[in-house]
Short mmCIF file of C-alpha atoms in Angstrom, two decimals:
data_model
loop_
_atom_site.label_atom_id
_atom_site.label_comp_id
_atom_site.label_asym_id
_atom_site.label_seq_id
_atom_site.Cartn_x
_atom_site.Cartn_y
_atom_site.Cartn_z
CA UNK A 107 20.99 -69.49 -18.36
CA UNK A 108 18.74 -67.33 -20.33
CA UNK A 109 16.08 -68.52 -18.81
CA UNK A 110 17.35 -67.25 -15.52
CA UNK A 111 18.21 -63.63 -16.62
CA UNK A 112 14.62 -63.33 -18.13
CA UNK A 113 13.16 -64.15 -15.03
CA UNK A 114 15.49 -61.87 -12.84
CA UNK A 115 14.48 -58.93 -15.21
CA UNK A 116 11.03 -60.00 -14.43
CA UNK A 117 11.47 -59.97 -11.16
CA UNK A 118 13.26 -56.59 -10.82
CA UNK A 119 10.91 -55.44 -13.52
CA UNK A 120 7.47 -56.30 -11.00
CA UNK A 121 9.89 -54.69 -8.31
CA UNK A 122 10.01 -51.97 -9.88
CA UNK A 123 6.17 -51.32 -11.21
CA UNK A 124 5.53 -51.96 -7.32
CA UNK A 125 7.64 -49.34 -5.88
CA UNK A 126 6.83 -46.77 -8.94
CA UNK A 127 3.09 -47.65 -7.89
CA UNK A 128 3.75 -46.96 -4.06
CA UNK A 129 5.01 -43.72 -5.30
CA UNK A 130 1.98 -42.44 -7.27
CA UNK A 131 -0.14 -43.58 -4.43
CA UNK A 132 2.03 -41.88 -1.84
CA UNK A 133 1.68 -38.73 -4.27
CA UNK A 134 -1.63 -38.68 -4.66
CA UNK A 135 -2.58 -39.07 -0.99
CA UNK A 136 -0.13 -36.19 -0.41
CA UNK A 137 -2.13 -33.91 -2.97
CA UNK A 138 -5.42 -34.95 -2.07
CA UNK A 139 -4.28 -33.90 1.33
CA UNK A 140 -2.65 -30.41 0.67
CA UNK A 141 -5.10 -29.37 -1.41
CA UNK A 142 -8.05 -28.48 0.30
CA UNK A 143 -5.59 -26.09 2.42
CA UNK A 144 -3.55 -24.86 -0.14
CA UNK A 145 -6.44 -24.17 -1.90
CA UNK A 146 -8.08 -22.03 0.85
CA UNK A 147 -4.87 -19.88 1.07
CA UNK A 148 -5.12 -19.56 -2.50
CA UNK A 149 -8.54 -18.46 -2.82
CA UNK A 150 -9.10 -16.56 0.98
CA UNK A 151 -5.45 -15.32 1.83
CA UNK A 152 -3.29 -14.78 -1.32
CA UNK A 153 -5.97 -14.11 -4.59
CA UNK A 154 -7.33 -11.09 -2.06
CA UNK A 155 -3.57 -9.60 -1.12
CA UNK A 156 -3.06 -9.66 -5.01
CA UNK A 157 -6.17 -8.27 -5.39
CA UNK A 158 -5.82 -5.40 -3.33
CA UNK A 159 -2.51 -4.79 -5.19
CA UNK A 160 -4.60 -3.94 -7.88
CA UNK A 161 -7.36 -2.05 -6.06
CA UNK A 162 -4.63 0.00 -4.83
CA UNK A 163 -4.15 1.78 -7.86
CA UNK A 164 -7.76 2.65 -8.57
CA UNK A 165 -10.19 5.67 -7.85
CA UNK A 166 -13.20 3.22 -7.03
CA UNK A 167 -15.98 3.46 -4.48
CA UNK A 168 -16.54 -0.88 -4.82
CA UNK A 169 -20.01 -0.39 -7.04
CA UNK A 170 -19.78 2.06 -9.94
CA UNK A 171 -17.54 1.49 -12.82
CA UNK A 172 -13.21 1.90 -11.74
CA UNK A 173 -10.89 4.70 -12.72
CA UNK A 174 -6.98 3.25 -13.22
CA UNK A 175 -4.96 6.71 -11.58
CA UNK A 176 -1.50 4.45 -11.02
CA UNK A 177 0.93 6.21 -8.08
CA UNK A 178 -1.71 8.49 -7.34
CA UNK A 179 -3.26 6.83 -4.13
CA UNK A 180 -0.11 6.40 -2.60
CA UNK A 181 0.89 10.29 -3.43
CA UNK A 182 -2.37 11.14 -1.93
CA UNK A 183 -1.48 8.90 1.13
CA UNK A 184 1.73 10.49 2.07
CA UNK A 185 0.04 14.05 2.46
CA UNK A 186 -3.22 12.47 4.27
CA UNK A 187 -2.12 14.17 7.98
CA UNK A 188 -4.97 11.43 9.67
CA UNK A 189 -3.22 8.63 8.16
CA UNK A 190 -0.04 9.90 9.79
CA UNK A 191 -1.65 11.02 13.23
CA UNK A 192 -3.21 7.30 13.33
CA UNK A 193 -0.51 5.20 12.50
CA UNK A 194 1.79 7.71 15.37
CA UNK A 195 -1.17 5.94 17.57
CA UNK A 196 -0.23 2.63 16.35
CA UNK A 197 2.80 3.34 16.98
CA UNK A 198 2.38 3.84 20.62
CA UNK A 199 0.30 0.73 21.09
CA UNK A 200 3.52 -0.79 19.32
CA UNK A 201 5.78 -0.24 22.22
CA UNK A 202 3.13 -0.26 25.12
CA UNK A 203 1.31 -3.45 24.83
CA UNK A 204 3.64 -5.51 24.13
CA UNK A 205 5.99 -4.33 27.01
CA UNK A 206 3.37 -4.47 29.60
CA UNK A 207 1.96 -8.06 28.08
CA UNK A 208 5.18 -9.50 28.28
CA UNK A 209 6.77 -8.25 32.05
CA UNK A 210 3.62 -9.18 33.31
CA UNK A 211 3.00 -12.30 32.31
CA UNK A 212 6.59 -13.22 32.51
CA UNK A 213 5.96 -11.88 36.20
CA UNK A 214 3.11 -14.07 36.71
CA UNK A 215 4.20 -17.19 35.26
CA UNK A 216 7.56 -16.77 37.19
CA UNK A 217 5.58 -16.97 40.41
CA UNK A 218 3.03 -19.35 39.34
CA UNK A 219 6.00 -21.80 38.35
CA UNK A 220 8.43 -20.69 41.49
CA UNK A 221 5.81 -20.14 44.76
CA UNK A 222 3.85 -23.20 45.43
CA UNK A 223 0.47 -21.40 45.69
CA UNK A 224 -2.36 -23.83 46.37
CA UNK A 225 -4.74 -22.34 43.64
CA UNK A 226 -2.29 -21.77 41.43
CA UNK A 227 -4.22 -24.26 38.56
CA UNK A 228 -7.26 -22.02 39.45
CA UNK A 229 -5.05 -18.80 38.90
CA UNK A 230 -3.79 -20.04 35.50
CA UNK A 231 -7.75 -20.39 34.10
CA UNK A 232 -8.40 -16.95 35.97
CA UNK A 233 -5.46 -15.35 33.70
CA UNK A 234 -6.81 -16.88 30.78
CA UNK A 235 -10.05 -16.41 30.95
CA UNK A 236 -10.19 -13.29 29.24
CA UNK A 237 -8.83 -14.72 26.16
CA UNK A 238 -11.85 -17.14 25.51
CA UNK A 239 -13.89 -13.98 25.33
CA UNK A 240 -14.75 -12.02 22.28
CA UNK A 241 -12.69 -8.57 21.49
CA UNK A 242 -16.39 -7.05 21.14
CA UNK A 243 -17.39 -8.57 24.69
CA UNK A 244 -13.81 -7.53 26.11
CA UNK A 245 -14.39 -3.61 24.50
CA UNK A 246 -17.92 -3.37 25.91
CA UNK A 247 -16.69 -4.69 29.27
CA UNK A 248 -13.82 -1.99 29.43
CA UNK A 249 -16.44 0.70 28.36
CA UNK A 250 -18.34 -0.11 30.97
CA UNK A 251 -15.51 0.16 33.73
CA UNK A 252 -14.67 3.77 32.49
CA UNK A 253 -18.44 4.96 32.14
CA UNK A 254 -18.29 8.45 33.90
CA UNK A 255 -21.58 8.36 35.22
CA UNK A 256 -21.79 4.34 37.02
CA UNK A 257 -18.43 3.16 35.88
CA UNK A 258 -16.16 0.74 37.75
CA UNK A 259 -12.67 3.30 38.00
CA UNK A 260 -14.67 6.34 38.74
CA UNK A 261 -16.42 4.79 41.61
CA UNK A 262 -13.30 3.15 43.06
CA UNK A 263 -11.25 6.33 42.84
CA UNK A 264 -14.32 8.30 44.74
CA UNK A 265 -14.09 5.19 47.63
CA UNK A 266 -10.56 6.01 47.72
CA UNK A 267 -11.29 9.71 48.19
CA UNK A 268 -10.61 10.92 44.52
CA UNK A 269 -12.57 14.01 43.50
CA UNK A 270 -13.11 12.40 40.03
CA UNK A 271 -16.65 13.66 39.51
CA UNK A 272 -18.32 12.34 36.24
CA UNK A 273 -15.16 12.12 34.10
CA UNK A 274 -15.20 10.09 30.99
CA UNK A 275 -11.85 8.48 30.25
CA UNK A 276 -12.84 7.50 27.08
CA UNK A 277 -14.53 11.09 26.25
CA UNK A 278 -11.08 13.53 26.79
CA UNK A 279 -8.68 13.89 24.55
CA UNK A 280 -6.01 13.91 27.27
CA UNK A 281 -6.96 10.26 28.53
CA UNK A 282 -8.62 7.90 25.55
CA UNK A 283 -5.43 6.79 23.88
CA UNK A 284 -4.06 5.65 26.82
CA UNK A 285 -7.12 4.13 27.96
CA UNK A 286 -7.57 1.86 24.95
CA UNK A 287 -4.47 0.17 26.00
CA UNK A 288 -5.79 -1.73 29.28
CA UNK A 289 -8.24 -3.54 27.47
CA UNK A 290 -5.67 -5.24 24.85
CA UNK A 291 -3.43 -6.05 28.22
CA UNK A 292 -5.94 -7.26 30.15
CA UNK A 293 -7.20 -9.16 27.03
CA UNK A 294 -3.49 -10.65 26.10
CA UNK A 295 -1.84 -11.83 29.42
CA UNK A 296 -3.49 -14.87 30.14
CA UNK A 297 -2.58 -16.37 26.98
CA UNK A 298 0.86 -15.31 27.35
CA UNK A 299 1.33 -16.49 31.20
CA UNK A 300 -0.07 -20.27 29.83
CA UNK A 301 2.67 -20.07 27.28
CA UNK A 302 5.87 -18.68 29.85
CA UNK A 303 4.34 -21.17 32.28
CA UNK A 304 4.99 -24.26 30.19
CA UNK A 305 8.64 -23.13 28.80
CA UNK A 306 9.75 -22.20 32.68
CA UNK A 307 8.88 -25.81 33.71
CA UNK A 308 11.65 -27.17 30.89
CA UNK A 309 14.02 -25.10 32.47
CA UNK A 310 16.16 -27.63 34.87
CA UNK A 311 15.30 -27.28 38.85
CA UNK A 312 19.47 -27.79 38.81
CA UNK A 313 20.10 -24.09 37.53
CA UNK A 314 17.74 -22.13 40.25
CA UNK A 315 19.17 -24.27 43.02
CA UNK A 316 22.69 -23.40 42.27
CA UNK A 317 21.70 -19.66 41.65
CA UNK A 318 20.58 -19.66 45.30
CA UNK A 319 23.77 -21.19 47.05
CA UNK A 320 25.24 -18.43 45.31
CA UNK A 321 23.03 -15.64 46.81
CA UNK A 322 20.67 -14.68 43.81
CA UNK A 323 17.37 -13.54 44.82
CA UNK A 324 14.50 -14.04 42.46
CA UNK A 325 14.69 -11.22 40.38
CA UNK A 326 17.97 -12.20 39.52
CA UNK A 327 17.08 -15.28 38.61
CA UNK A 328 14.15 -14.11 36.81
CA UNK A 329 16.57 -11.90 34.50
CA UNK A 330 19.98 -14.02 34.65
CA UNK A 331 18.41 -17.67 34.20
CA UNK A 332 14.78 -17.88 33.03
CA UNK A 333 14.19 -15.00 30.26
CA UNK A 334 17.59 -15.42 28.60
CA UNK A 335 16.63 -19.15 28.10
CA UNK A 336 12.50 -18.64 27.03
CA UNK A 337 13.87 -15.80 25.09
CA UNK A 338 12.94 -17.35 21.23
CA UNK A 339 9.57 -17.77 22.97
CA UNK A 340 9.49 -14.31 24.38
CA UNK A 341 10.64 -12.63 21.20
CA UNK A 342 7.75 -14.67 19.20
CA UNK A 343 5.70 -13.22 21.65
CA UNK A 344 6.81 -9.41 21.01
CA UNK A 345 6.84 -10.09 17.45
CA UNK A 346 3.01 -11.61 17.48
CA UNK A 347 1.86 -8.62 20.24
CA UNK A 348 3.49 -6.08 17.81
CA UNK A 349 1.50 -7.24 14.84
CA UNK A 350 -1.64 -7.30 16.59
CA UNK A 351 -1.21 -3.68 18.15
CA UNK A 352 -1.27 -2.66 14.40
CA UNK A 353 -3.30 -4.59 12.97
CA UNK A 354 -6.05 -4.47 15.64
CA UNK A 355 -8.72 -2.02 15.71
CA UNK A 356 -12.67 -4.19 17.00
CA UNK A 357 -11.87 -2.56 20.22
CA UNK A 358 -10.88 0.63 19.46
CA UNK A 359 -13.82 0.93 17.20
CA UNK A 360 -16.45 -0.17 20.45
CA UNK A 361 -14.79 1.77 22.63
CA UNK A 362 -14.40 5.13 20.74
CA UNK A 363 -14.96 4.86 17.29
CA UNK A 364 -11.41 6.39 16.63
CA UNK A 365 -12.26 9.83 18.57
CA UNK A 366 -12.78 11.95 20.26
CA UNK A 367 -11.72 14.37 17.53
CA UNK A 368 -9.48 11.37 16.37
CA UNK A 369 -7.10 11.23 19.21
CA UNK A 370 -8.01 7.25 19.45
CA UNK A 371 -7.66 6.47 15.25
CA UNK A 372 -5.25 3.66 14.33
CA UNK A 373 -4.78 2.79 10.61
CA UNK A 374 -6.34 -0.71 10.93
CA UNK A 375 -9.77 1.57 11.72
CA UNK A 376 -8.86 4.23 9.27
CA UNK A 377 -8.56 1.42 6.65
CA UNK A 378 -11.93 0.23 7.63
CA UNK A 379 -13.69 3.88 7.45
CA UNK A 380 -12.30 4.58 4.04
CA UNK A 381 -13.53 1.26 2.41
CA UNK A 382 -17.21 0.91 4.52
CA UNK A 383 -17.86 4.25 6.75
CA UNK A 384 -20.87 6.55 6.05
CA UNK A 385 -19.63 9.17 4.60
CA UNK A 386 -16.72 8.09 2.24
CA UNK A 387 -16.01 5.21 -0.14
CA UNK A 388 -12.94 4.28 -1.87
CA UNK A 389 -12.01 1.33 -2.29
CA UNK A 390 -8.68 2.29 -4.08
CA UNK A 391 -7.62 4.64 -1.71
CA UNK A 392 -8.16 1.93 1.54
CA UNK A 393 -6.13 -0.65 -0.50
CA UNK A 394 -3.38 1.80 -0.87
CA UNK A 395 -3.16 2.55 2.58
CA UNK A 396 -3.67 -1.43 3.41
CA UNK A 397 -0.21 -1.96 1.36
CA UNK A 398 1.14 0.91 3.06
CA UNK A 399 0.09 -1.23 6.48
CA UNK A 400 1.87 -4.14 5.02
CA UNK A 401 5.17 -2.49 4.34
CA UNK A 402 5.13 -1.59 8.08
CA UNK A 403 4.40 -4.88 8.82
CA UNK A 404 7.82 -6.07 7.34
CA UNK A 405 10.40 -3.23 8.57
CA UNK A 406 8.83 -3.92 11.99
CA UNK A 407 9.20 -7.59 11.85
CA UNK A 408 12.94 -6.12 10.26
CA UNK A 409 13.03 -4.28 13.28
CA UNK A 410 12.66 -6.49 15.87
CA UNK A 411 15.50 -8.71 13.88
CA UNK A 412 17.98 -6.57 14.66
CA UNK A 413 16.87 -5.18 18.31
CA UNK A 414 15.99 -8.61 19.76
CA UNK A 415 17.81 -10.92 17.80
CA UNK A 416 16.73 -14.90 18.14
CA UNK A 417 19.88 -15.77 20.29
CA UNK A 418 19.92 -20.02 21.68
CA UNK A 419 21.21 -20.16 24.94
CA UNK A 420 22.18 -23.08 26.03
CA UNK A 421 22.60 -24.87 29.90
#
């Protein structure tokens, strides 16, 4: 008999250094498998936010030796009229681009998913296209269709019979901030129209067919069936066009280097020209504003919470 019990406790006591051993070895593979990421947040994404937490309260040009002045950057930044002025251009690009982004591509990829267009496959890499270029390649391609001397709009609007002369959209105060917004359309449809395209097709055929034995044309159905039930995806896609309208600034520095007379600055470039332009260097005072940046960041996302809220409809 006690020969029996000591071998069951062997038995259960192998058992158990077995599955404590599977466990270590499941734990390790786990860690040797996070860490490499985790470690590049670490050291590229979070070390340099906290960082610049710290920059933020110093008078320091990035070489010479740092001054601590606390509060005062962000005193300083709340009476700094340009910072203002660019992020009330940010916060036109806010509303714009994403609004135009997303009705057009919902457009598109309505019609690519609901008219049987031959080409359609050929339409949907045409859309995208833009997207596998650079933002500098897409900025120097937009600066050369509103050149006022050989440019691509002047010279249609003179075939049409516009007097337009030799005007440079991108040289008048009246017309460069609204210029700088086709290029980041252009630029973000495609991607956008891929993405709609592939969360109409889940939708069931079922739903449209029954919409049209009851009369609904396709707008309706555009607005009454598909975007209530792609709208998670469509509010991802406001939320991720919002952020990049202010965080974005490669083509609005190509294009017009924040002027003329700063009527085309946005904080992402202001940012930039505090910490590296020619003439001014502070390293303290860019962090500052780059927390500043942040906080908008969050009451946006807060924002967009409350005005598009992530409703599931279900069918």
């Amino acid at each position: 008999m006690n020969q029996t019990a000591s071998s069951n406790e062997i038995r259960v006591s192998r058992r158990t250094r077995s599955i404590n051993k599977g466990q270590t070895q499941k734990w390790i593979f786990i860690l040797l498998s996070v860490t490499p990421a985790f470690g590049g947040y670490l050291l590229f994404a979070l070390y340099p936010n906290v960082l610049s937490v710290y920059y933020s309260l110093l008078d320091w040009n990035g070489i010479g030796q740092p001054k601590f002045v606390g509060m005062l950057n962000y005193t300083r930044m709340f009476e700094d009229k340009y910072m203002w002025r660019a992020l009330s251009h940010n916060a036109v690009y806010m509303v714009a681009i994403p609004m135009l982004v997303i009705f057009i591509s919902l457009l598109l990829a309505y019609i690519l998913t609901h008219k049987s267009y031959r080409g359609s496959q050929l339409f949907k890499v045409l859309f995208f296209f833009p997207n596998v270029l650079s933002s500098v390649v897409v900025a120097l391609l937009w600066a050369f269709v509103y050149d006022g001397s050989f440019g691509l709009l002047n010279s249609f609007l003179r075939l049409v019979g516009v007097p337009i002369g030799t005007f440079y959209w991108l040289g008048d105060i009246r017309t460069a901030l609204w210029a700088i917004i086709p290029p980041y359309v252009w630029a973000g449809v495609g991607f956008y129209v891929i993405i709609f395209t592939n969360a109409m097709l889940t939708i069931p055929k079922s739903l449209y067919e029954s919409a049209v034995l009851e009369g609904a044309n396709h707008m309706q159905r555009l607005f009454r069936i598909t975007i209530p039930l792609i709208m998670p995806i469509v509010r991802i896609g406001i939320l991720f066009l919002m952020l990049g309208a202010l965080k974005g600034f490669e083509k609005t520095l190509i294009l017009t280097n924040g002027g003329p007379a700063g009527s085309t600055d946005v904080i992402g470039l202001y940012m930039f020209n505090l910490a590296f332009g020619t003439e001014y260097h502070n390293y303290g005072y860019a962090s500052a504003v780059g927390m500043f940046m942040f906080v908008v960041l969050v009451v946006s996302k807060l924002l967009l919470d409350k005005f598009v809220p992530d409703r599931q409809v279900e069918y």
